[in-house]
CSV table of C-alpha atoms in Angstrom, one decimal:
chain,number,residue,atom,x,y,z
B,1,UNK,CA,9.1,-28.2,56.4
B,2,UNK,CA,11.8,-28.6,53.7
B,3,UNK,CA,12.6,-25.3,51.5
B,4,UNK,CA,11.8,-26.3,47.4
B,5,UNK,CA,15.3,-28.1,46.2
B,6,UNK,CA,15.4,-27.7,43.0
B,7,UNK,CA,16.5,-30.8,40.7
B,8,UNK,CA,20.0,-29.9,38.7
B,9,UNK,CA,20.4,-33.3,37.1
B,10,UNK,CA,20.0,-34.2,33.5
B,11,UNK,CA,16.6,-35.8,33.8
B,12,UNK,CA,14.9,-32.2,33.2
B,13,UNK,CA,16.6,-31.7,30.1
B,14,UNK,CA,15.9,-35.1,28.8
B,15,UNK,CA,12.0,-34.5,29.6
B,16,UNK,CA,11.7,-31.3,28.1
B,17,UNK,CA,13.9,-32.2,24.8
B,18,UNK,CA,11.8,-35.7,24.1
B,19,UNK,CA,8.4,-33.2,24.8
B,20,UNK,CA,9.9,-30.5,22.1
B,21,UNK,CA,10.7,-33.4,19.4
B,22,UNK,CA,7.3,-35.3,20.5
B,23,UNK,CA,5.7,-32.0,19.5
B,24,UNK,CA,8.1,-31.4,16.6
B,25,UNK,CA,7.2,-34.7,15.2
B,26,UNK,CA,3.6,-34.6,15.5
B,27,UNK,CA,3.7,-31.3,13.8
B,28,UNK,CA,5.1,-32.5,11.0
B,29,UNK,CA,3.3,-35.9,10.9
B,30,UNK,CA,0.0,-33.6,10.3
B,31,UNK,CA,1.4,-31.2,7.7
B,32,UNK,CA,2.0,-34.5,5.8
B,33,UNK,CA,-1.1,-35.8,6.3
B,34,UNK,CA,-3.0,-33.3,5.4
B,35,UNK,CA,-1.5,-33.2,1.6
B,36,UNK,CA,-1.0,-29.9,-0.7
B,37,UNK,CA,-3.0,-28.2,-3.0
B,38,UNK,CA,-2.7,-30.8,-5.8
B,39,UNK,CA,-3.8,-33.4,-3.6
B,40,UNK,CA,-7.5,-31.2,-2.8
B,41,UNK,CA,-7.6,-31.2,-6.6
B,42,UNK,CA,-7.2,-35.3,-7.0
B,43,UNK,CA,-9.7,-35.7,-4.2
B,44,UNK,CA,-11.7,-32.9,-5.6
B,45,UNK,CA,-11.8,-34.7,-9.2
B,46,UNK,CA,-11.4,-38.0,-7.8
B,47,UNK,CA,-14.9,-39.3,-9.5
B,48,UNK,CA,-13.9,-38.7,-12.6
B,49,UNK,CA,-11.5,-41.0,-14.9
B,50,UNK,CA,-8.6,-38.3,-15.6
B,51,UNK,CA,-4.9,-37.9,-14.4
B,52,UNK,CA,-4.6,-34.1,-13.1
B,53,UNK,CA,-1.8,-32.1,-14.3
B,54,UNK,CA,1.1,-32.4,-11.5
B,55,UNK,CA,1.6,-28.5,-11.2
B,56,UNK,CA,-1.5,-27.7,-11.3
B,57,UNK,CA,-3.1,-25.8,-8.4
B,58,UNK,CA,-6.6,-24.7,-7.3
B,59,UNK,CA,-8.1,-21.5,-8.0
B,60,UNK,CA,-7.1,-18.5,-9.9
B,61,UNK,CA,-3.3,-17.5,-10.8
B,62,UNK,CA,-4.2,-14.1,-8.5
B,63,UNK,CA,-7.2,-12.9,-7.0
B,64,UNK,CA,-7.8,-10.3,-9.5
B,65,UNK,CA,-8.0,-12.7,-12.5
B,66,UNK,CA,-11.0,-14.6,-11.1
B,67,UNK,CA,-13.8,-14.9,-13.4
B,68,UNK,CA,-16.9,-16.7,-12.2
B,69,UNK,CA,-19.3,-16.4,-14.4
B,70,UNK,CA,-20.3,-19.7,-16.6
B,71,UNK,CA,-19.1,-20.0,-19.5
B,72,UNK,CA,-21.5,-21.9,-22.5
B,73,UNK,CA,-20.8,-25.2,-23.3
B,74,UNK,CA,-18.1,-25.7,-25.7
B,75,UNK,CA,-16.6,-22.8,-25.1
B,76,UNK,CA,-13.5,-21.9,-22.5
B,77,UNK,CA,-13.0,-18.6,-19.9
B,78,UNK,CA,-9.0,-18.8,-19.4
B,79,UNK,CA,-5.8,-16.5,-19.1
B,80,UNK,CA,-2.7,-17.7,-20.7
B,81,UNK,CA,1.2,-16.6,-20.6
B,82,UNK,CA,1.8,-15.3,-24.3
B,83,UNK,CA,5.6,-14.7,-23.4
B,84,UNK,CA,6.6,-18.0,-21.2
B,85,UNK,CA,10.3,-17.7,-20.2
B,86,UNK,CA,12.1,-20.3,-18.9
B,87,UNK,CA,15.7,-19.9,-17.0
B,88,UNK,CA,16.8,-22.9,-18.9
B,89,UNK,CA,15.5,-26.0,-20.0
B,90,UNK,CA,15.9,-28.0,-16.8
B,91,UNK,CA,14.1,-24.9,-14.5
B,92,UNK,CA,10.4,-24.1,-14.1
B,93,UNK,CA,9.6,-21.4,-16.2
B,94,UNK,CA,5.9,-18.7,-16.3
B,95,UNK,CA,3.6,-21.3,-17.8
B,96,UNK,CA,0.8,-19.4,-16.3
B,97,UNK,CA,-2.1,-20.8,-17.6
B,98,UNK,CA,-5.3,-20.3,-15.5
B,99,UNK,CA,-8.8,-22.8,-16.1
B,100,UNK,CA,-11.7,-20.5,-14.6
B,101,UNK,CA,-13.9,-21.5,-12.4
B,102,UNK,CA,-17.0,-20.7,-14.9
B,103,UNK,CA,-15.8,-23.4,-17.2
B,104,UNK,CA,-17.5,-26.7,-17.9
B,105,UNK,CA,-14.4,-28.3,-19.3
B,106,UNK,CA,-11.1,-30.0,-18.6
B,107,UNK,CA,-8.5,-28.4,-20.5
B,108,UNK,CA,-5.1,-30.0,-21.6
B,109,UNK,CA,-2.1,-27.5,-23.1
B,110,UNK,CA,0.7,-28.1,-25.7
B,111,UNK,CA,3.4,-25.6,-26.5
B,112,UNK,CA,4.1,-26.3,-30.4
B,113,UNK,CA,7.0,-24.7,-32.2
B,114,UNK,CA,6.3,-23.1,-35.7
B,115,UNK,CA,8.4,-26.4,-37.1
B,116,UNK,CA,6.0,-28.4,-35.8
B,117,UNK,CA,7.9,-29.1,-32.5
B,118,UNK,CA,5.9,-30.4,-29.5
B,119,UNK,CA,8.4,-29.1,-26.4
B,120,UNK,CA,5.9,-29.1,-23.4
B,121,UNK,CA,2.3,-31.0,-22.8
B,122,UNK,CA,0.3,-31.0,-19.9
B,123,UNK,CA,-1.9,-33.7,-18.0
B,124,UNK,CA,-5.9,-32.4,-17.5
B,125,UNK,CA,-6.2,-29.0,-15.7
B,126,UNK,CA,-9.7,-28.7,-14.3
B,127,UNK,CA,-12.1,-25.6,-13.7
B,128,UNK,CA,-11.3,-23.2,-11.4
B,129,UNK,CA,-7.2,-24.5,-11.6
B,130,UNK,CA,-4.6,-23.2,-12.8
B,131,UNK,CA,-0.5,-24.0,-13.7
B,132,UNK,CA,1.9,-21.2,-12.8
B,133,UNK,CA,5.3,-22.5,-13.7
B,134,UNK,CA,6.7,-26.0,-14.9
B,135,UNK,CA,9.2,-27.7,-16.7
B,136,UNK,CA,9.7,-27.7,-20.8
B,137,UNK,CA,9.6,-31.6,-21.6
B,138,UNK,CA,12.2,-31.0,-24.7
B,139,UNK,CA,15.4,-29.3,-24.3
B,140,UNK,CA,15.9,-26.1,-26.2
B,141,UNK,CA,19.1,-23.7,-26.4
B,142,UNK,CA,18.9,-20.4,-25.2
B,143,UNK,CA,16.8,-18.4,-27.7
B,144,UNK,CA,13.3,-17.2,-28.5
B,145,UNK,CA,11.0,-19.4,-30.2
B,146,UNK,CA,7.6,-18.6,-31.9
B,147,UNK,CA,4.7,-21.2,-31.4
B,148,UNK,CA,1.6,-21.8,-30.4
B,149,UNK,CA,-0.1,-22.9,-27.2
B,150,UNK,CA,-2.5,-25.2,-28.3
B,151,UNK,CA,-5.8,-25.8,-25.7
B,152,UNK,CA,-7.8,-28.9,-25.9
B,153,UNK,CA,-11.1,-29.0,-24.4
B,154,UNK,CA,-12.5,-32.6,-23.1
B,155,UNK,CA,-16.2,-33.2,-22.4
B,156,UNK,CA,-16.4,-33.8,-18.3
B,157,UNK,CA,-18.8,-36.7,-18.6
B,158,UNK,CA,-16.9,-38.4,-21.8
B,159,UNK,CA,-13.9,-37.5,-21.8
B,160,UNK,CA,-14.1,-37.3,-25.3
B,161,UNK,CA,-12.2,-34.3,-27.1
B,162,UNK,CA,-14.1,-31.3,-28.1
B,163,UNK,CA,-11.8,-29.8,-30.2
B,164,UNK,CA,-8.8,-27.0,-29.8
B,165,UNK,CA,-7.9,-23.3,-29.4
B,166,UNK,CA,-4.6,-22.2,-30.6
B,167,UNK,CA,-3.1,-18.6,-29.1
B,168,UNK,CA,0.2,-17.8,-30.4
B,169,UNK,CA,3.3,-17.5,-27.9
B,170,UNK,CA,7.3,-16.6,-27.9
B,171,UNK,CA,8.8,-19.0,-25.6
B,172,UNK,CA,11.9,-17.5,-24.2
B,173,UNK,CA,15.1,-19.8,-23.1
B,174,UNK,CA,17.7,-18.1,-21.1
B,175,UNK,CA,20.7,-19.3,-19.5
């Protein structure tokens, strides 16, 4: 009977280094295939004809904000940012606008100067959704500008525009 040798050579390393990136890579290979937040919304929404705001995310901007109840045709449950700030115009800045779950509406937002300025516009945000930061689509210098933040409400089945809500804001630009 031989004692145990054990094996000093490089094959052990090799085994256990291909088994750690095997692992590593299948790891990561599911992450990927499992898709983010905004891709349970496409999938969620996929029946109906609409393009799903990019930033948008499901479920309330915090726990405590959730409203559930149902909200009456035509009209909208939401929370909005009435001071959005934005580092600077190429940075996300506090959009913070939250769909609730009790609505029966897809909602689009504008952020309209008082000149009349359109500087952000969103894609369809859903019940029970919400946007917490993004991108302003026109460049601004630093500064604080008065506006509104005008919400359109669409008809799920149509499509077709209900009307709008207008709530006024301060956006603030800061370098």
């Amino acid at each position: 009977m031989r004692a145990g040798q054990k094996n000093t050579g490089p094959t052990p390393l090799l085994v256990s280094v291909g088994a750690i990136a095997l692992f590593g890579l299948i790891g990561v290979l599911l992450v990927w295939l499992s898709g983010g937040p905004a891709d349970d919304l496409e999938e969620k929404w996929s029946g109906y004809d609409i393009m799903i705001d990019q930033n948008c995310r499901p479920g309330p901007l915090d726990k405590k904000s959730a409203r559930e109840d149902t909200a009456e045709y035509g009209s909208l449950h939401y929370l909005l940012n009435e001071a959005p700030f934005f580092p600077d115009c190429d940075t996300e800045g506090t959009v913070c606008f939250q769909s609730d779950k009790g609505n029966q509406h897809f909602v689009r937002i504008f952020y309209i100067l008082d000149d009349g300025d359109e500087v952000y516009r969103s894609d369809m945000i859903p019940p029970d959704s919400h946007i917490q930061k993004a991108k302003l689509q026109k460049s601004l210098a630093d500064g604080v500008y008065p506006g509104v933040c005008r919400i359109e409400l669409f008809d799920m089945n149509t499509l077709e525009s209900l009307g709008t809500l207008e709530e006024a804001i301060i956006i603030t630009v800061q370098r």
